[in-house]
Amino acid sequence: MASRFEISLKNDLPEIHRLAEAVDAFFSDQGLPDGLSYKFNLAFDEIITNIVSYGYDDAEEHKIEVRIALKDGLVEAEVVDDARAFDPLSEAKEPDVTAELEDRPIGGLGIFFVKEMMDEVRYKRENGYNHLYFCKRTSA
């Protein structure tokens, strides 16, 4: 049996707090570990922050859809937005995590952390929307 959760956010950074509370409640209701909720919230924070901060060319209100599904021990998440096309898996430069801190540029670690924390991360652009999918086994 699958359990699902969906929330629609405005392209406004304070919405991340509302999302985090909703994610925590969903994970708790499903009996999932706090550590798993933490990883998903960290991933959502990185992704939503980048969409809101860099994705739009106007100051208009836009919607960002977040979907989570739990099925057969797998938590799947998808973030859908109408920001400018951007594939973070191929367009974001891989950070040099071996470089000294003072030699590293600011930023660029967000999608790296998401890829490290999750079991799978995929992107597609469809009908004018970015779709970023990621998942993690509940036993991991």
Short mmCIF file of C-alpha atoms in Angstrom, two decimals:
data_model
loop_
_atom_site.label_atom_id
_atom_site.label_comp_id
_atom_site.label_asym_id
_atom_site.label_seq_id
_atom_site.Cartn_x
_atom_site.Cartn_y
_atom_site.Cartn_z
CA MET A 1 0.00 0.00 0.00
CA ALA A 2 1.35 3.40 -0.97
CA SER A 3 1.09 6.52 1.14
CA ARG A 4 1.33 9.91 -0.55
CA PHE A 5 1.83 13.50 0.41
CA GLU A 6 1.66 16.62 -1.78
CA ILE A 7 2.12 20.28 -1.01
CA SER A 8 2.12 23.38 -3.17
CA LEU A 9 4.58 26.13 -2.25
CA LYS A 10 5.01 29.71 -3.38
CA ASN A 11 8.43 30.69 -4.71
CA ASP A 12 9.26 32.31 -1.37
CA LEU A 13 12.07 31.14 0.93
CA PRO A 14 9.95 31.12 4.15
CA GLU A 15 7.87 28.38 2.51
CA ILE A 16 10.76 25.99 3.21
CA HIS A 17 9.86 26.07 6.92
CA ARG A 18 6.25 25.13 6.15
CA LEU A 19 7.48 22.31 3.93
CA ALA A 20 9.85 21.02 6.63
CA GLU A 21 7.04 20.86 9.19
CA ALA A 22 4.80 19.00 6.75
CA VAL A 23 7.57 16.55 5.80
CA ASP A 24 8.32 15.86 9.47
CA ALA A 25 4.63 15.19 10.12
CA PHE A 26 4.33 12.86 7.11
CA PHE A 27 7.43 10.86 8.06
CA SER A 28 6.26 10.64 11.67
CA ASP A 29 2.77 9.49 10.61
CA GLN A 30 4.39 6.78 8.48
CA GLY A 31 6.61 5.63 11.36
CA LEU A 32 9.79 6.54 9.47
CA PRO A 33 13.01 7.41 11.31
CA ASP A 34 13.83 11.03 12.15
CA GLY A 35 17.16 10.67 10.35
CA LEU A 36 15.38 9.91 7.10
CA SER A 37 13.12 12.92 7.53
CA TYR A 38 16.21 15.05 8.19
CA LYS A 39 17.85 13.90 4.92
CA PHE A 40 14.76 14.67 2.87
CA ASN A 41 14.33 18.06 4.52
CA LEU A 42 17.96 18.91 3.83
CA ALA A 43 17.50 17.90 0.17
CA PHE A 44 14.30 19.93 -0.13
CA ASP A 45 15.95 22.94 1.51
CA GLU A 46 18.82 22.87 -1.00
CA ILE A 47 16.56 22.34 -4.01
CA ILE A 48 13.85 24.86 -3.11
CA THR A 49 16.42 27.50 -2.13
CA ASN A 50 18.09 27.18 -5.54
CA ILE A 51 14.78 27.31 -7.42
CA VAL A 52 13.59 30.40 -5.54
CA SER A 53 16.95 32.17 -5.57
CA TYR A 54 18.07 31.50 -9.14
CA GLY A 55 15.26 29.97 -11.20
CA TYR A 56 12.93 32.82 -12.03
CA ASP A 57 13.45 35.83 -14.28
CA ASP A 58 10.53 37.78 -12.81
CA ALA A 59 9.17 38.79 -9.41
CA GLU A 60 5.81 37.11 -10.00
CA GLU A 61 4.40 34.42 -7.75
CA HIS A 62 5.05 30.88 -8.99
CA LYS A 63 4.07 27.49 -7.59
CA ILE A 64 6.50 24.74 -6.69
CA GLU A 65 4.92 21.32 -6.25
CA VAL A 66 6.43 18.78 -3.86
CA ARG A 67 5.30 15.17 -3.88
CA ILE A 68 6.36 12.33 -1.62
CA ALA A 69 5.30 8.70 -1.89
CA LEU A 70 6.14 5.76 0.35
CA LYS A 71 5.81 2.40 -1.32
CA ASP A 72 7.39 -0.94 -0.53
CA GLY A 73 10.12 0.53 1.66
CA LEU A 74 11.08 3.28 -0.77
CA VAL A 75 10.51 6.99 -0.16
CA GLU A 76 10.21 8.80 -3.49
CA ALA A 77 10.15 12.57 -3.82
CA GLU A 78 9.61 14.90 -6.74
CA VAL A 79 9.92 18.67 -6.99
CA VAL A 80 8.15 20.26 -9.96
CA ASP A 81 8.59 23.92 -10.89
CA ASP A 82 8.11 26.27 -13.82
CA ALA A 83 11.44 28.03 -13.38
CA ARG A 84 13.85 28.33 -16.27
CA ALA A 85 15.11 24.95 -17.51
CA PHE A 86 18.02 23.76 -15.41
CA ASP A 87 19.31 20.22 -15.04
CA PRO A 88 21.36 20.30 -11.84
CA LEU A 89 22.72 16.83 -12.56
CA SER A 90 24.46 17.88 -15.76
CA GLU A 91 24.68 21.68 -15.53
CA ALA A 92 25.86 22.15 -11.94
CA LYS A 93 29.62 21.96 -11.69
CA GLU A 94 30.90 19.15 -9.47
CA PRO A 95 32.56 20.67 -6.41
CA ASP A 96 36.14 19.85 -5.57
CA VAL A 97 35.61 18.53 -2.05
CA THR A 98 39.34 17.80 -1.71
CA ALA A 99 40.35 21.46 -2.13
CA GLU A 100 41.19 23.56 0.90
CA LEU A 101 38.18 25.47 2.23
CA GLU A 102 39.67 28.86 1.38
CA ASP A 103 40.22 27.70 -2.22
CA ARG A 104 36.64 26.56 -2.79
CA PRO A 105 34.08 28.84 -4.44
CA ILE A 106 30.96 29.71 -2.45
CA GLY A 107 28.02 27.45 -3.25
CA GLY A 108 27.78 24.42 -5.46
CA LEU A 109 27.48 21.82 -2.73
CA GLY A 110 23.68 21.53 -2.64
CA ILE A 111 23.07 19.05 -5.45
CA PHE A 112 26.28 17.23 -4.46
CA PHE A 113 24.79 16.62 -0.99
CA VAL A 114 21.46 15.52 -2.47
CA LYS A 115 23.22 12.99 -4.72
CA GLU A 116 25.30 11.73 -1.80
CA MET A 117 22.32 11.34 0.57
CA MET A 118 19.87 9.74 -1.83
CA ASP A 119 19.90 6.37 -3.57
CA GLU A 120 18.87 7.84 -6.91
CA VAL A 121 18.41 11.34 -8.38
CA ARG A 122 16.92 12.06 -11.81
CA TYR A 123 15.92 15.17 -13.75
CA LYS A 124 13.67 15.79 -16.72
CA ARG A 125 12.14 18.83 -18.40
CA GLU A 126 8.59 18.23 -19.54
CA ASN A 127 5.92 20.62 -20.85
CA GLY A 128 7.76 23.68 -19.53
CA TYR A 129 8.38 22.21 -16.05
CA ASN A 130 11.48 20.98 -14.27
CA HIS A 131 11.00 17.62 -12.53
CA LEU A 132 13.65 16.62 -10.01
CA TYR A 133 13.09 13.12 -8.62
CA PHE A 134 15.02 11.50 -5.79
CA CYS A 135 14.48 8.48 -3.59
CA LYS A 136 15.88 6.55 -0.66
CA ARG A 137 15.20 3.13 0.81
CA THR A 138 13.75 3.37 4.30
CA SER A 139 16.18 0.72 5.53
CA ALA A 140 19.22 2.75 4.46
#
